[in-house]
Amino acid sequence: MTLLMSSCSAGGGSEGGSPAQSPESPVSVNIEPAGGTGVNPTTPIVVKVSNGKLTDVTVTNAVKGTTVSGQLSADGLSWTSTEPLGYGSTYKVVAQAVGGNGKPIEQHSQLSTLSPRLQASPDLVPAPAAVASTGVGVGQPIVFSFSEPVKNRAEVEKRLSVESTPRQEGSWYWMDDQHVHYRPKVYWQPGTVLKVTAKVYGADFGNGVYGATDRTETYKVHDSWIARADGNTEQMQIFHNGRSVKSMPISMGKDSTPTHAGPHVVSDKQESTVMDSCTYGLCPPAPGAYRTTEKWAVRISNDGEFVHENPASVGAQGSANVSHGCINLNAANAEWFFHTMGLGDVVEVTNSGGPQLPVWDVYGDWSKSWQDWRSGSAIK
C-alpha cells in the first residue's frame, strides 16, 4: 500500500499545485548581421539578449580603432547602431550581458562591409551656395548630377526627395544616366521653401558603383519674375508676381536662326561675354561666322541663346527679327533686365518661328507636358 501511494504522489502531486521548476534558462546574445563579408554599410548592427540584460556593446573599426555609436534600449534587451559604417572596413563587435542569475557573459563577432568599384557623388544644380542669398526663380528645376552613371535608376530615385512648403506636386525626370531633374506640375509658388535630400550612401547604382554620401540642402524661391517675348509684336513684357511692370522692344532670331519657342529658364548671367559662332561649328571664313563681345548677357539656353544688349540691332528692335537666336535689347533695357532677372526666372518665347526648346537643353524641362514629364521617372 505504501509503495502504491508513493507512486501516485510522485506522478501527480497535489491537485491545483504547480509543476516542479525547471533549471534557469541560460542568457543568450544574438548579433546581426551575423558576421561575414560584403555587408552594406547602411545595415544597422543589432544586438539582442534573451534571459538577461545587455550591460555594454562596443563596435570598433578594426583598422582605425574608432568606435561606432549606438543606442541601448531602455529595457536593456537590445542595442542598435545609430551611424552608418564605412565602405571596405572590418568591424569587431563585443557584447556584454548578465543573466538572471547574475552571471556575466561576453559575445564576440566580426563583419566586413562591401568595397565599391566606384563611388558616385550627388552634386546639386544650381549650387546651393550660389543662390543662398538670392534664392531661385519660380521656373527653377532641381537637378542632381551624379559623378558616375546610374544603372539602377529606380533604386536611386527612391532615395531622392524634394519637400516643398507649401506643398506642391512634382516629379523626377531622367535626362540621361547621370542627370535627374525635379520640377513641379506648374511653376513654384513665390516664397516656397524646398528641402532637397539624397539618401544615396550605400545605394547600389549598378556596375559596382555605390553612393558616396547623403546630402540635404534647402532652397528658397524668390518673387515670380516671368518675361514673355512675342515674335509677332516684337515686344517683351515682364511680369512681377503676375503684374506687368515693363515692356520693351526686342529682336529675336532671324528665319535661318530662329529663337527656340517655349519656356526658357535663366541659368547664368555675365556682364560681358564673348559670343563665338565657332562654338556650334560656324567658323570663319564661313559666311555668317561671328565673334563678338556682348554686354548684360542673361543665358536662357545652352544653345547659345541669351537676352543681351546689341547696339547693332537697335534699329530692328520692335519691328524685325535679325539675331542669331538671341533676344536683343537696347542698352538701358538690357541693363535693367540683367539686374532684375535671376537664376530660375522664366522667359517664355512665343511666335518665334523656331522649334520647341529641347527638354535636355539645360532647363528645357517646361517644354514637356505634365504627363510626358512624369513618364521620365524611373518609378512606374
Coordinates of C-alpha atoms in Angstrom, one line a residue:
M1 CA 0.0 0.0 0.0
T2 CA 2.7 2.4 0.9
L3 CA 4.5 1.8 -2.4
L4 CA 1.3 2.5 -4.3
M5 CA 0.7 5.7 -2.5
S6 CA 4.2 6.9 -3.1
S7 CA 3.9 6.2 -6.7
C8 CA 0.8 8.2 -7.1
S9 CA 2.2 11.2 -5.1
A10 CA 5.3 11.4 -7.3
G11 CA 3.5 11.3 -10.6
G12 CA 0.7 13.8 -10.0
G13 CA 1.5 16.0 -7.0
S14 CA -1.3 17.7 -5.1
E15 CA -4.3 18.9 -7.1
G16 CA -4.0 22.5 -8.2
G17 CA -0.3 22.8 -7.4
S18 CA 2.5 24.0 -9.8
P19 CA 4.8 21.7 -11.7
A20 CA 8.4 21.4 -10.5
Q21 CA 10.6 24.4 -11.6
S22 CA 13.0 23.7 -14.5
P23 CA 16.6 24.8 -14.3
E24 CA 17.0 28.5 -15.2
S25 CA 17.5 29.1 -19.0
P26 CA 20.9 30.4 -19.8
V27 CA 21.4 34.0 -21.1
S28 CA 21.7 34.2 -24.9
V29 CA 23.1 37.1 -27.1
N30 CA 22.3 37.4 -30.8
I31 CA 24.3 39.8 -33.1
E32 CA 23.0 40.8 -36.6
P33 CA 24.4 40.8 -39.2
A34 CA 25.9 37.5 -38.2
G35 CA 29.4 38.2 -39.4
G36 CA 30.6 37.6 -42.9
T37 CA 31.7 39.9 -45.7
G38 CA 30.0 42.2 -48.2
V39 CA 27.7 43.8 -45.7
N40 CA 26.1 47.1 -46.8
P41 CA 27.4 49.9 -44.6
T42 CA 23.9 51.2 -44.0
T43 CA 22.7 48.0 -42.5
P44 CA 22.4 48.6 -38.7
I45 CA 24.2 46.3 -36.3
V46 CA 21.6 45.0 -33.8
V47 CA 22.4 43.1 -30.6
K48 CA 19.6 41.3 -28.7
V49 CA 19.6 39.4 -25.5
S50 CA 17.3 36.7 -24.1
N51 CA 17.1 35.7 -20.4
G52 CA 19.2 38.6 -19.3
K53 CA 20.2 42.2 -20.0
L54 CA 22.9 43.8 -22.0
T55 CA 25.4 45.8 -20.0
D56 CA 27.7 47.1 -22.8
V57 CA 28.1 46.8 -26.6
T58 CA 31.2 48.1 -28.4
V59 CA 31.6 48.1 -32.2
T60 CA 35.1 49.0 -33.3
N61 CA 36.7 49.6 -36.7
A62 CA 39.5 47.0 -36.7
V63 CA 42.0 49.2 -38.5
K64 CA 41.2 52.7 -37.3
G65 CA 40.2 51.8 -33.8
T66 CA 37.3 54.2 -33.9
T67 CA 34.0 53.1 -32.3
V68 CA 30.5 53.2 -33.8
S69 CA 27.8 55.0 -31.8
G70 CA 24.7 53.1 -30.8
Q71 CA 21.7 53.2 -28.5
L72 CA 20.8 50.7 -25.8
S73 CA 17.1 50.2 -25.3
A74 CA 15.5 51.3 -22.0
D75 CA 14.8 47.7 -21.0
G76 CA 18.4 46.6 -21.8
L77 CA 17.2 43.9 -24.2
S78 CA 18.7 45.4 -27.4
W79 CA 21.3 47.7 -28.8
T80 CA 21.3 49.3 -32.3
S81 CA 24.0 51.2 -34.1
T82 CA 23.0 54.8 -34.9
E83 CA 25.5 55.7 -37.6
P84 CA 26.4 54.1 -40.9
L85 CA 29.6 52.0 -41.2
G86 CA 32.3 52.8 -43.7
Y87 CA 32.9 51.1 -47.0
G88 CA 35.6 48.3 -47.2
S89 CA 36.0 48.1 -43.5
T90 CA 36.1 45.4 -40.8
Y91 CA 34.3 45.8 -37.5
K92 CA 34.6 43.9 -34.3
V93 CA 31.6 43.6 -32.1
V94 CA 31.8 42.8 -28.3
A95 CA 28.6 42.4 -26.4
Q96 CA 28.4 42.0 -22.7
A97 CA 25.3 40.8 -20.8
V98 CA 24.3 39.5 -17.4
G99 CA 21.9 36.6 -16.9
G100 CA 19.1 36.4 -14.3
N101 CA 21.5 34.5 -12.1
G102 CA 23.8 37.5 -12.1
K103 CA 26.5 35.7 -14.1
P104 CA 28.1 37.8 -16.9
I105 CA 28.8 36.6 -20.4
E106 CA 30.6 38.2 -23.4
Q107 CA 29.8 37.5 -27.1
H108 CA 32.2 38.4 -30.0
S109 CA 31.5 38.8 -33.7
Q110 CA 33.2 40.3 -36.7
L111 CA 31.9 41.6 -40.1
S112 CA 33.3 43.3 -43.2
T113 CA 31.5 45.8 -45.4
L114 CA 31.4 45.9 -49.2
S115 CA 34.0 47.7 -51.3
P116 CA 32.5 49.7 -54.2
R117 CA 34.3 49.7 -57.6
L118 CA 33.5 53.4 -57.7
Q119 CA 31.5 55.9 -55.6
A120 CA 29.1 58.4 -57.0
S121 CA 28.7 61.9 -55.5
P122 CA 25.3 63.6 -55.6
D123 CA 26.1 67.1 -56.9
L124 CA 23.3 69.7 -57.0
V125 CA 22.5 72.2 -59.7
P126 CA 22.2 75.1 -59.1
A127 CA 24.9 75.0 -56.4
P128 CA 23.2 75.9 -53.2
A129 CA 25.9 78.3 -52.1
A130 CA 25.5 80.3 -55.4
V131 CA 21.8 81.1 -54.6
A132 CA 21.8 81.1 -50.8
S133 CA 21.4 84.9 -50.7
T134 CA 19.2 85.5 -53.8
G135 CA 17.0 82.4 -53.9
V136 CA 15.8 80.9 -57.2
G137 CA 13.1 81.7 -59.6
V138 CA 9.7 80.0 -60.0
G139 CA 10.9 78.1 -63.0
Q140 CA 14.0 76.5 -61.4
P141 CA 14.2 72.7 -61.7
I142 CA 16.2 70.9 -59.0
V143 CA 19.0 68.8 -60.6
F144 CA 21.1 66.0 -59.2
S145 CA 24.2 65.5 -61.2
F146 CA 25.9 62.2 -60.3
S147 CA 29.6 61.8 -60.8
E148 CA 29.2 58.3 -62.1
P149 CA 26.5 56.7 -64.3
V150 CA 23.3 55.3 -62.7
K151 CA 22.2 51.9 -64.0
N152 CA 19.7 51.2 -61.2
R153 CA 17.7 54.4 -61.7
A154 CA 14.6 53.4 -59.8
E155 CA 16.7 52.3 -56.8
V156 CA 18.4 55.7 -56.7
E157 CA 15.3 57.7 -57.4
K158 CA 13.5 56.2 -54.4
R159 CA 16.2 57.8 -52.2
L160 CA 15.7 61.3 -53.6
S161 CA 13.1 63.7 -52.3
V162 CA 12.0 67.3 -52.6
E163 CA 9.8 68.6 -49.8
S164 CA 8.1 71.8 -50.8
T165 CA 6.5 74.2 -48.3
P166 CA 3.7 75.0 -49.2
R167 CA 3.2 71.5 -50.7
Q168 CA 3.2 71.3 -54.5
E169 CA 3.0 68.3 -56.8
G170 CA 6.3 67.4 -58.5
S171 CA 8.2 64.6 -60.2
W172 CA 11.6 63.4 -61.4
Y173 CA 12.8 63.1 -65.0
W174 CA 16.0 61.3 -66.0
M175 CA 17.7 63.3 -68.8
D176 CA 20.5 60.7 -69.0
D177 CA 22.4 58.2 -66.8
Q178 CA 23.9 61.0 -64.7
H179 CA 21.3 63.7 -64.5
V180 CA 17.9 63.7 -63.0
H181 CA 15.7 66.8 -62.8
Y182 CA 12.8 67.6 -60.5
R183 CA 10.1 70.2 -61.3
P184 CA 6.6 70.9 -60.1
K185 CA 3.5 70.5 -62.2
V186 CA 3.3 74.3 -62.6
Y187 CA 5.8 77.0 -61.7
W188 CA 6.8 77.1 -58.0
Q189 CA 4.8 79.5 -55.8
P190 CA 6.8 82.5 -54.7
G191 CA 8.2 82.1 -51.2
T192 CA 8.3 78.3 -51.4
V193 CA 11.0 76.6 -49.3
L194 CA 12.5 73.4 -50.9
K195 CA 14.2 70.8 -48.8
V196 CA 16.2 68.6 -51.1
T197 CA 17.5 65.2 -49.9
A198 CA 19.6 62.4 -51.4
K199 CA 20.0 59.5 -49.1
V200 CA 22.2 57.6 -51.5
Y201 CA 25.0 56.5 -49.2
G202 CA 25.0 52.7 -49.6
A203 CA 22.7 52.8 -52.6
D204 CA 23.6 50.3 -55.4
F205 CA 23.9 52.4 -58.6
G206 CA 24.8 49.3 -60.6
N207 CA 28.0 48.1 -62.2
G208 CA 29.8 48.1 -58.8
V209 CA 29.0 51.8 -58.2
Y210 CA 27.6 52.9 -54.9
G211 CA 26.5 56.3 -53.4
A212 CA 29.4 58.2 -51.8
T213 CA 27.4 60.3 -49.3
D214 CA 24.0 61.5 -48.3
R215 CA 23.1 65.1 -48.9
T216 CA 20.4 67.6 -47.7
E217 CA 20.1 71.2 -48.9
T218 CA 17.5 73.9 -48.7
Y219 CA 16.5 76.4 -51.5
K220 CA 14.2 79.4 -51.3
V221 CA 12.0 80.5 -54.2
H222 CA 12.0 84.3 -54.6
D223 CA 9.3 86.5 -56.2
S224 CA 7.9 85.5 -59.5
W225 CA 9.6 87.1 -62.5
I226 CA 8.3 86.0 -65.9
A227 CA 9.3 87.6 -69.2
R228 CA 7.1 87.0 -72.2
A229 CA 8.7 87.6 -75.6
D230 CA 6.4 87.6 -78.6
G231 CA 7.8 87.3 -82.1
N232 CA 4.6 88.8 -83.6
T233 CA 4.6 92.0 -81.6
E234 CA 8.4 92.2 -81.3
Q235 CA 7.9 93.1 -77.7
M236 CA 8.8 91.5 -74.4
Q237 CA 6.6 92.1 -71.3
I238 CA 7.9 91.5 -67.8
F239 CA 5.6 90.3 -65.0
H240 CA 6.4 90.6 -61.3
N241 CA 4.2 88.3 -59.2
G242 CA 1.7 88.3 -62.1
R243 CA 1.6 92.0 -62.6
S244 CA 3.0 93.6 -65.8
V245 CA 5.8 96.0 -64.8
K246 CA 7.7 96.7 -68.0
S247 CA 7.5 96.3 -71.8
M248 CA 10.5 96.6 -74.1
P249 CA 11.1 96.2 -77.9
I250 CA 13.1 93.2 -78.9
S251 CA 14.6 91.5 -81.9
M252 CA 14.7 87.7 -81.9
G253 CA 16.3 85.1 -84.2
K254 CA 16.0 85.6 -87.9
D255 CA 14.4 82.9 -90.2
S256 CA 17.7 81.0 -90.6
T257 CA 18.5 81.0 -86.9
P258 CA 15.1 81.3 -85.1
T259 CA 14.9 81.5 -81.3
H260 CA 13.5 78.3 -79.7
A261 CA 9.9 78.5 -78.7
G262 CA 8.5 77.7 -75.2
P263 CA 9.6 78.4 -71.7
H264 CA 13.3 79.1 -71.1
V265 CA 14.9 79.4 -67.6
V266 CA 17.7 81.7 -66.7
S267 CA 20.8 79.6 -65.9
D268 CA 23.6 82.2 -65.8
K269 CA 24.4 85.9 -66.1
Q270 CA 27.6 87.7 -67.3
E271 CA 28.1 91.4 -67.5
S272 CA 30.2 90.8 -70.6
T273 CA 30.6 87.6 -72.6
V274 CA 32.2 86.6 -75.9
M275 CA 29.7 85.0 -78.4
D276 CA 31.5 82.9 -80.9
S277 CA 29.8 81.0 -83.7
C278 CA 32.6 78.5 -83.7
T279 CA 31.1 77.0 -80.6
Y280 CA 28.4 75.5 -82.8
G281 CA 30.7 74.8 -85.8
L282 CA 30.3 78.0 -87.8
C283 CA 33.8 79.4 -88.1
P284 CA 35.5 82.0 -90.3
P285 CA 35.7 82.3 -93.2
A286 CA 32.3 80.7 -93.5
P287 CA 29.5 83.2 -94.3
G288 CA 27.7 84.3 -91.2
A289 CA 30.5 83.5 -88.8
Y290 CA 31.0 85.9 -85.9
R291 CA 32.9 86.5 -82.7
T292 CA 31.7 89.5 -80.7
T293 CA 31.7 90.7 -77.1
E294 CA 28.2 91.4 -75.8
K295 CA 27.1 93.2 -72.6
W296 CA 24.4 92.3 -70.0
A297 CA 24.2 88.7 -71.2
V298 CA 21.5 86.5 -69.5
R299 CA 21.7 82.9 -70.6
I300 CA 18.4 81.2 -71.3
S301 CA 19.6 78.0 -73.1
N302 CA 22.8 76.2 -73.8
D303 CA 22.2 76.5 -77.5
G304 CA 23.8 80.0 -77.4
E305 CA 20.5 81.8 -76.6
F306 CA 20.8 84.9 -74.4
V307 CA 18.9 88.0 -73.6
H308 CA 21.5 90.7 -74.1
E309 CA 22.4 94.2 -75.3
N310 CA 23.0 94.5 -79.1
P311 CA 23.6 98.1 -80.3
A312 CA 23.8 96.8 -83.9
S313 CA 20.2 95.6 -83.9
V314 CA 18.6 98.6 -82.1
G315 CA 17.0 99.8 -85.4
A316 CA 15.3 96.4 -85.8
Q317 CA 14.2 96.0 -82.2
G318 CA 10.4 96.2 -82.1
S319 CA 10.0 95.6 -85.8
A320 CA 12.1 92.7 -87.1
N321 CA 13.9 89.5 -86.1
V322 CA 17.6 89.7 -87.1
S323 CA 19.6 88.0 -84.5
H324 CA 21.4 84.6 -84.5
G325 CA 18.8 83.3 -82.0
C326 CA 19.3 85.6 -79.0
I327 CA 16.8 88.2 -77.8
N328 CA 18.4 91.6 -78.4
L329 CA 17.7 94.7 -76.3
N330 CA 18.9 98.2 -76.3
A331 CA 21.5 99.2 -73.6
A332 CA 19.1 100.6 -71.0
N333 CA 16.6 97.7 -71.2
A334 CA 19.4 95.1 -71.3
E335 CA 21.0 96.5 -68.1
W336 CA 17.6 96.6 -66.4
F337 CA 16.8 93.1 -67.4
F338 CA 20.2 91.9 -66.3
H339 CA 19.8 93.3 -62.8
T340 CA 16.2 92.3 -62.4
M341 CA 16.1 88.7 -63.6
G342 CA 17.9 86.0 -61.7
L343 CA 18.6 82.2 -61.8
G344 CA 15.4 80.2 -62.2
D345 CA 13.4 83.1 -63.6
V346 CA 11.4 82.4 -66.7
V347 CA 11.5 83.7 -70.3
E348 CA 8.5 82.4 -72.3
V349 CA 9.0 82.7 -76.1
T350 CA 6.1 82.6 -78.5
N351 CA 5.7 83.1 -82.2
S352 CA 9.4 82.9 -82.9
G353 CA 9.2 80.6 -85.8
G354 CA 11.6 78.2 -84.1
P355 CA 11.2 74.7 -82.8
Q356 CA 10.4 73.9 -79.2
L357 CA 13.3 74.2 -76.8
P358 CA 14.5 70.6 -76.3
V359 CA 13.9 69.2 -72.8
W360 CA 17.6 68.4 -72.4
D361 CA 18.8 71.9 -73.2
V362 CA 19.9 73.0 -69.7
Y363 CA 16.4 73.8 -68.3
G364 CA 14.1 72.8 -71.2
D365 CA 12.1 71.0 -68.5
W366 CA 9.0 73.1 -69.1
S367 CA 8.7 72.0 -72.8
K368 CA 7.2 68.7 -71.6
S369 CA 3.5 68.3 -70.7
W370 CA 3.0 67.1 -67.1
Q371 CA 2.0 63.7 -68.4
D372 CA 5.1 63.4 -70.5
W373 CA 7.3 64.8 -67.7
R374 CA 6.0 62.1 -65.3
S375 CA 6.8 59.4 -67.8
G376 CA 10.5 60.3 -67.4
S377 CA 10.5 59.0 -63.8
A378 CA 12.1 55.6 -63.3
I379 CA 9.5 54.6 -60.8
K380 CA 6.4 53.3 -62.6

